[in-house]
CSV table of C-alpha atoms and ligand atoms in Angstrom, one decimal:
chain,number,residue,atom,x,y,z
A,17,MET,CA,-37.3,87.3,58.7
A,18,SER,CA,-40.0,86.0,61.0
A,19,GLU,CA,-42.9,87.7,62.7
A,20,PRO,CA,-45.3,90.1,60.9
A,21,PHE,CA,-44.2,93.8,61.3
A,22,LEU,CA,-47.4,95.2,59.9
A,23,ARG,CA,-50.8,94.1,58.7
A,24,VAL,CA,-53.0,96.2,56.4
A,25,ASP,CA,-56.6,94.8,56.6
A,26,HIS,CA,-59.2,95.6,54.0
A,27,PHE,CA,-58.1,99.2,53.7
A,28,GLY,CA,-59.9,101.7,51.4
A,29,VAL,CA,-59.2,105.4,50.8
A,30,SER,CA,-61.4,107.8,48.9
A,31,TYR,CA,-61.2,111.5,48.1
A,32,GLY,CA,-64.8,112.3,47.3
A,33,LYS,CA,-65.6,110.3,44.3
A,34,THR,CA,-62.0,109.2,43.6
A,35,VAL,CA,-61.2,105.8,45.0
A,36,ALA,CA,-57.5,105.9,45.7
A,37,LEU,CA,-57.4,102.5,47.4
A,38,ALA,CA,-60.0,99.7,47.5
A,39,ASP,CA,-60.0,96.9,49.9
A,40,VAL,CA,-56.2,96.4,50.2
A,41,SER,CA,-54.9,93.7,52.6
A,42,LEU,CA,-51.3,92.8,53.0
A,43,GLU,CA,-48.7,91.7,55.5
A,44,LEU,CA,-45.1,92.7,55.8
A,45,LEU,CA,-42.6,90.7,57.8
A,46,ARG,CA,-40.0,92.2,60.1
A,47,GLY,CA,-36.8,92.6,58.1
A,48,GLY,CA,-38.7,92.1,54.9
A,49,ARG,CA,-38.4,94.2,51.7
A,50,LEU,CA,-41.7,95.0,50.0
A,51,ALA,CA,-41.8,96.7,46.6
A,52,LEU,CA,-45.0,98.5,45.6
A,53,ILE,CA,-45.3,98.8,41.9
A,54,GLY,CA,-48.1,100.0,39.5
A,55,GLU,CA,-48.7,102.8,37.0
A,56,SER,CA,-49.1,106.4,37.9
A,57,GLY,CA,-52.2,107.1,40.0
A,58,SER,CA,-52.6,103.4,41.0
A,59,GLY,CA,-52.5,104.3,44.7
A,60,LYS,CA,-48.9,103.5,45.6
A,61,SER,CA,-48.2,106.7,47.5
A,62,THR,CA,-51.6,106.5,49.1
A,63,LEU,CA,-50.8,103.0,50.5
A,64,ALA,CA,-47.4,104.3,51.7
A,65,MET,CA,-49.2,107.2,53.5
A,66,VAL,CA,-51.6,104.8,55.1
A,67,ILE,CA,-48.8,102.8,56.5
A,68,ALA,CA,-46.9,105.9,57.7
A,69,GLY,CA,-50.2,107.2,59.3
A,70,LEU,CA,-50.0,110.3,57.2
A,71,LEU,CA,-53.2,110.4,55.2
A,72,PRO,CA,-54.5,113.9,54.7
A,73,GLU,CA,-57.6,114.9,56.7
A,74,GLN,CA,-59.9,115.0,53.8
A,75,ALA,CA,-59.3,111.3,53.0
A,76,GLN,CA,-62.2,109.0,53.8
A,77,GLN,CA,-60.8,105.7,55.1
A,78,THR,CA,-62.1,102.3,55.9
A,79,GLY,CA,-60.3,99.2,57.2
A,80,SER,CA,-57.5,98.9,59.6
A,81,ILE,CA,-53.7,98.7,60.0
A,82,SER,CA,-51.9,97.0,62.8
A,83,PHE,CA,-48.4,96.4,64.0
A,84,PRO,CA,-48.8,92.9,65.6
A,85,ALA,CA,-45.4,92.8,67.3
A,86,ALA,CA,-45.7,96.3,68.9
A,87,SER,CA,-47.8,97.3,71.9
A,88,THR,CA,-48.4,100.8,70.5
A,89,ARG,CA,-48.4,102.2,67.0
A,90,PRO,CA,-44.8,102.8,66.0
A,91,ARG,CA,-44.0,106.5,66.1
A,92,LEU,CA,-43.5,108.3,62.8
A,93,GLY,CA,-40.0,109.8,62.6
A,94,ARG,CA,-38.7,107.6,65.4
A,95,ASP,CA,-39.7,104.0,64.6
A,96,ILE,CA,-40.8,104.6,61.0
A,97,GLY,CA,-38.8,106.9,58.7
A,98,VAL,CA,-40.4,108.2,55.5
A,99,VAL,CA,-38.8,109.5,52.4
A,100,PHE,CA,-41.4,111.2,50.4
A,101,GLN,CA,-41.7,111.3,46.6
A,102,ASP,CA,-41.3,115.1,47.0
A,103,PRO,CA,-38.7,115.6,49.7
A,104,GLY,CA,-39.9,119.2,50.3
A,105,GLY,CA,-42.1,117.9,53.1
A,106,SER,CA,-39.3,116.6,55.4
A,107,LEU,CA,-36.6,119.3,55.1
A,108,ASP,CA,-36.9,122.7,56.8
A,109,PRO,CA,-35.8,125.2,54.1
A,110,VAL,CA,-34.3,127.7,56.6
A,111,ILE,CA,-32.2,125.3,58.7
A,112,LYS,CA,-28.8,124.0,57.6
A,113,VAL,CA,-29.0,120.4,56.7
A,114,GLY,CA,-26.3,119.3,59.2
A,115,ASP,CA,-28.2,121.0,62.0
A,116,GLN,CA,-31.4,119.3,61.0
A,117,ILE,CA,-29.8,115.8,61.0
A,118,ALA,CA,-27.8,116.5,64.2
A,119,GLU,CA,-31.0,117.7,65.9
A,120,ILE,CA,-32.8,114.5,65.1
A,121,ILE,CA,-29.8,112.5,66.5
A,122,ARG,CA,-29.8,114.5,69.7
A,123,ALA,CA,-33.5,114.1,70.1
A,124,HIS,CA,-33.1,110.4,70.3
A,125,GLU,CA,-29.7,110.0,71.9
A,126,ASP,CA,-27.8,111.7,74.7
A,127,THR,CA,-24.8,112.9,72.7
A,128,SER,CA,-22.9,116.2,72.3
A,129,TRP,CA,-23.6,118.6,69.5
A,130,ILE,CA,-20.2,118.1,68.0
A,131,ALA,CA,-20.5,114.3,68.0
A,132,ALA,CA,-24.0,114.6,66.5
A,133,ARG,CA,-22.6,116.8,63.7
A,134,VAL,CA,-19.9,114.2,63.0
A,135,ARG,CA,-22.6,111.5,62.8
A,136,ALA,CA,-24.6,113.8,60.5
A,137,ALA,CA,-21.6,114.1,58.2
A,138,ASP,CA,-21.2,110.3,58.2
A,139,LEU,CA,-24.9,109.9,57.4
A,140,MET,CA,-24.7,112.4,54.5
A,141,ASP,CA,-21.7,110.5,53.3
A,142,ARG,CA,-23.5,107.2,53.5
A,143,VAL,CA,-26.3,108.6,51.3
A,144,HIS,CA,-23.7,109.7,48.8
A,145,ILE,CA,-23.6,113.4,49.3
A,146,PRO,CA,-20.1,114.5,48.0
A,147,LYS,CA,-17.8,116.3,50.4
A,148,ALA,CA,-20.4,115.7,53.2
A,149,LEU,CA,-18.5,117.3,56.0
A,150,SER,CA,-18.2,120.6,54.1
A,151,ARG,CA,-21.8,120.5,53.2
A,152,LEU,CA,-23.2,120.4,56.7
A,153,ASN,CA,-23.7,124.2,56.7
A,154,SER,CA,-25.6,124.2,53.4
A,155,TYR,CA,-29.3,124.9,53.2
A,156,PRO,CA,-31.7,122.4,51.4
A,157,HIS,CA,-32.1,124.7,48.3
A,158,GLU,CA,-28.3,124.5,47.7
A,159,PHE,CA,-28.7,120.8,46.8
A,160,SER,CA,-30.1,119.1,43.7
A,161,GLY,CA,-33.6,117.4,43.9
A,162,GLY,CA,-32.0,114.0,44.1
A,163,GLN,CA,-29.6,115.1,46.8
A,164,ARG,CA,-32.4,116.6,48.8
A,165,GLN,CA,-34.2,113.3,48.7
A,166,ARG,CA,-31.1,111.5,49.9
A,167,ILE,CA,-30.7,114.0,52.7
A,168,ALA,CA,-34.3,113.2,53.6
A,169,LEU,CA,-33.2,109.6,53.8
A,170,ALA,CA,-30.3,110.6,56.1
A,171,LEU,CA,-32.8,112.5,58.2
A,172,ALA,CA,-35.0,109.4,58.3
A,173,LEU,CA,-32.1,107.2,59.3
A,174,ALA,CA,-30.9,109.5,62.0
A,175,ALA,CA,-33.6,108.4,64.4
A,176,GLY,CA,-32.6,104.8,64.0
A,177,PRO,CA,-36.0,103.6,62.8
A,178,SER,CA,-37.1,100.0,62.5
A,179,MET,CA,-38.9,100.7,59.2
A,180,ILE,CA,-38.2,102.9,56.2
A,181,ILE,CA,-40.8,103.9,53.7
A,182,ALA,CA,-39.2,105.2,50.5
A,183,ASP,CA,-41.5,106.6,47.8
A,184,GLU,CA,-39.6,106.7,44.4
A,185,LEU,CA,-36.4,107.4,46.2
A,186,THR,CA,-34.2,106.2,43.4
A,187,SER,CA,-36.3,107.1,40.4
A,188,ALA,CA,-34.4,110.3,39.6
A,189,LEU,CA,-30.9,109.0,40.3
A,190,ASP,CA,-28.3,107.8,37.8
A,191,THR,CA,-27.4,104.2,38.0
A,192,VAL,CA,-24.2,104.5,40.0
A,193,VAL,CA,-25.9,106.5,42.8
A,194,GLN,CA,-29.0,104.4,42.6
A,195,ARG,CA,-26.9,101.2,43.1
A,196,HIS,CA,-25.2,102.9,46.1
A,197,ILE,CA,-28.5,103.8,47.8
A,198,VAL,CA,-30.1,100.4,47.2
A,199,ASN,CA,-27.0,98.7,48.6
A,200,LEU,CA,-27.1,101.0,51.6
A,201,LEU,CA,-30.7,100.0,52.2
A,202,ASP,CA,-30.0,96.3,51.7
A,203,GLU,CA,-27.1,96.6,54.2
A,204,LEU,CA,-29.5,98.2,56.8
A,205,VAL,CA,-32.0,95.4,56.2
A,206,ARG,CA,-29.4,92.7,56.6
A,207,GLU,CA,-27.4,94.1,59.5
A,208,ASP,CA,-30.0,96.1,61.5
A,209,GLY,CA,-33.1,94.1,60.6
A,210,LEU,CA,-34.7,97.2,59.0
A,211,THR,CA,-38.1,96.6,57.4
A,212,LEU,CA,-38.3,98.3,54.0
A,213,LEU,CA,-41.2,99.4,51.9
A,214,PHE,CA,-40.3,101.0,48.6
A,215,VAL,CA,-42.4,102.4,45.8
A,216,THR,CA,-40.9,102.2,42.4
A,217,HIS,CA,-41.7,102.2,38.7
A,218,ASP,CA,-38.6,100.1,38.0
A,219,ILE,CA,-39.6,96.4,37.8
A,220,ALA,CA,-36.0,95.3,37.4
A,221,LEU,CA,-35.2,97.0,40.7
A,222,ALA,CA,-38.2,95.4,42.4
A,223,SER,CA,-37.2,92.0,41.2
A,224,GLU,CA,-33.6,92.4,42.3
A,225,ARG,CA,-34.2,94.1,45.7
A,226,ALA,CA,-37.5,93.0,47.1
A,227,ASP,CA,-38.6,89.8,48.8
A,228,GLN,CA,-42.2,90.6,48.2
A,229,ILE,CA,-43.9,92.5,45.4
A,230,ALA,CA,-47.3,94.2,45.6
A,231,VAL,CA,-48.9,95.3,42.3
A,232,LEU,CA,-51.5,98.0,42.5
A,233,TYR,CA,-53.9,98.7,39.6
A,234,LYS,CA,-56.5,101.5,39.9
A,235,GLY,CA,-56.4,101.3,43.7
A,236,GLN,CA,-56.7,97.5,43.9
A,237,LEU,CA,-54.0,95.1,45.0
A,238,VAL,CA,-54.0,92.8,42.0
A,239,GLU,CA,-51.0,90.8,43.0
A,240,CYS,CA,-49.0,90.3,46.2
A,241,GLY,CA,-46.5,87.6,47.0
A,242,GLY,CA,-42.9,86.5,46.8
A,243,ALA,CA,-41.0,88.5,44.1
A,244,ALA,CA,-40.0,85.4,42.1
A,245,ASP,CA,-43.6,84.2,42.1
A,246,VAL,CA,-45.2,87.5,41.2
A,247,LEU,CA,-42.8,88.1,38.3
A,248,GLY,CA,-42.2,84.5,37.3
A,249,LYS,CA,-45.9,83.4,37.4
A,250,PRO,CA,-48.0,86.5,37.3
A,251,VAL,CA,-51.7,85.8,37.7
A,252,HIS,CA,-53.3,89.1,36.8
A,253,PRO,CA,-53.4,90.4,33.2
A,254,TYR,CA,-52.1,93.8,34.4
A,255,THR,CA,-49.0,92.2,35.9
A,256,LYS,CA,-48.4,90.2,32.8
A,257,ALA,CA,-48.7,93.4,30.7
A,258,LEU,CA,-46.3,95.1,33.0
A,259,ILE,CA,-43.7,92.4,32.7
A,260,GLY,CA,-44.2,92.3,29.0
A,261,ALA,CA,-43.7,96.0,28.7
A,262,HIS,CA,-40.5,95.7,30.7
A,263,LEU,CA,-39.2,92.9,28.6
A,264,SER,CA,-39.8,94.7,25.4
A,265,LEU,CA,-37.6,97.6,26.5
A,266,ASP,CA,-33.9,97.0,26.5
A,267,SER,CA,-32.5,100.4,27.6
A,268,PRO,CA,-32.5,100.9,31.4
A,269,ARG,CA,-33.5,104.5,30.9
A,270,GLN,CA,-36.7,103.2,29.3
A,271,ARG,CA,-37.5,101.0,32.2
A,272,ARG,CA,-39.8,103.5,33.7
A,273,LEU,CA,-43.2,102.0,33.2
A,274,ALA,CA,-45.5,103.7,30.8
A,275,GLU,CA,-49.2,103.7,31.5
A,276,ILE,CA,-50.8,100.6,30.1
A,277,ASN,CA,-54.0,101.1,28.0
A,278,PRO,CA,-56.7,99.1,29.9
A,279,ASP,CA,-58.4,98.4,26.5
A,280,SER,CA,-55.4,96.2,25.6
A,281,LEU,CA,-55.9,94.0,28.7
A,282,SER,CA,-58.5,91.4,29.1
A,283,LEU,CA,-59.4,92.5,32.6
A,284,PRO,CA,-62.3,91.1,34.6
B,488,ATP,N1,-54.8,114.5,48.5
B,488,ATP,C1,-55.5,114.0,47.5
B,488,ATP,N2,-56.7,114.6,47.1
B,488,ATP,C2,-57.4,114.1,46.1
B,488,ATP,N3,-57.0,113.0,45.4
B,488,ATP,C3,-55.9,112.4,45.7
B,488,ATP,C4,-55.0,112.9,46.8
B,488,ATP,N4,-54.0,112.1,46.9
B,488,ATP,C5,-54.1,111.1,45.9
B,488,ATP,N5,-55.3,111.3,45.2
B,488,ATP,C6,-55.8,110.5,44.1
B,488,ATP,O1,-55.6,109.1,44.5
B,488,ATP,C7,-55.2,108.3,43.4
B,488,ATP,C8,-53.9,107.6,43.8
B,488,ATP,O2,-52.9,108.5,43.9
B,488,ATP,P1,-51.4,108.1,44.4
B,488,ATP,O3,-50.7,109.4,44.7
B,488,ATP,O4,-51.5,107.1,45.5
B,488,ATP,O5,-50.8,107.4,43.1
B,488,ATP,P2,-49.4,106.8,42.8
B,488,ATP,O6,-49.6,105.4,42.4
B,488,ATP,O7,-48.5,107.1,43.9
B,488,ATP,O8,-49.0,107.6,41.5
B,488,ATP,P3,-47.5,108.2,41.0
B,488,ATP,O9,-46.8,107.0,40.4
B,488,ATP,O10,-47.9,109.2,39.9
B,488,ATP,O11,-46.8,108.8,42.1
B,488,ATP,C9,-55.0,109.3,42.2
B,488,ATP,O12,-56.2,109.2,41.4
B,488,ATP,C10,-54.9,110.6,42.9
B,488,ATP,O13,-55.4,111.6,42.0
B,489,MG,MG1,-46.8,108.3,44.1
């Protein structure tokens, strides 16, 4: 890990009167793993969209985002791969998944159709789709929601991106598959120098798998720093409440964070 990969500078996003993000600044190093956590509606997906360059037209935005090491903005789908919270957006419902992945491979590499399909099967296997080779000719609706999201990850990886943005990728998965996917992402970070931003409700996952944790609360970045510091020495009352809520739950299934009643916090 060395140079900054991206810098978000005083970024704000509003939808009419709804402030989705307010004055958010952060930096992510190349090869770093940043976990975005916070309750539902706190602005996590909005910040992920800002970084992907995918804010909808109606969003009013202020501030800037830059990629200090790149001469031009990294291209979405090529340099930055995104796996959405709802994977419907990235998969074409009328094209077989194997063809979709192979097409992406061929768009970025001069390779035969057959070789691209073999690679597509390998990618499907890596994201834990059972019997990957025989599923190349299936359509997106023939997979489960969790499988579709993992196929969207395979699609994102097919272009050989330098960054992956994964919004709640592992939330719906059972622990075995979840472990497999986070191990795969870890491997890509370690071996290929991939930069990773992931959104999660799972504070244990964030503490195990992120170098940096950013905590959003009602659109504000209330905490951002090294994972051990943020979770070990939280500064903001919301982060303390979040950790407290996690520690008071012992079953992993209950680790999804409940919304925290603001009245119970002594917020400024
Ligand atoms: N396209 C949109 N139009 C209007 N409001 C929006 C839009 N997208 C997000 N918002 C609002 O912005 C705020 C932040 O939403 P966002 O989706 O970023 O939250 P989140 O932290 O990802 O929540 P969740 O954990 O439920 O996915 C919410 O109040 C939401 O209603
Ligand atoms: Mg979201």
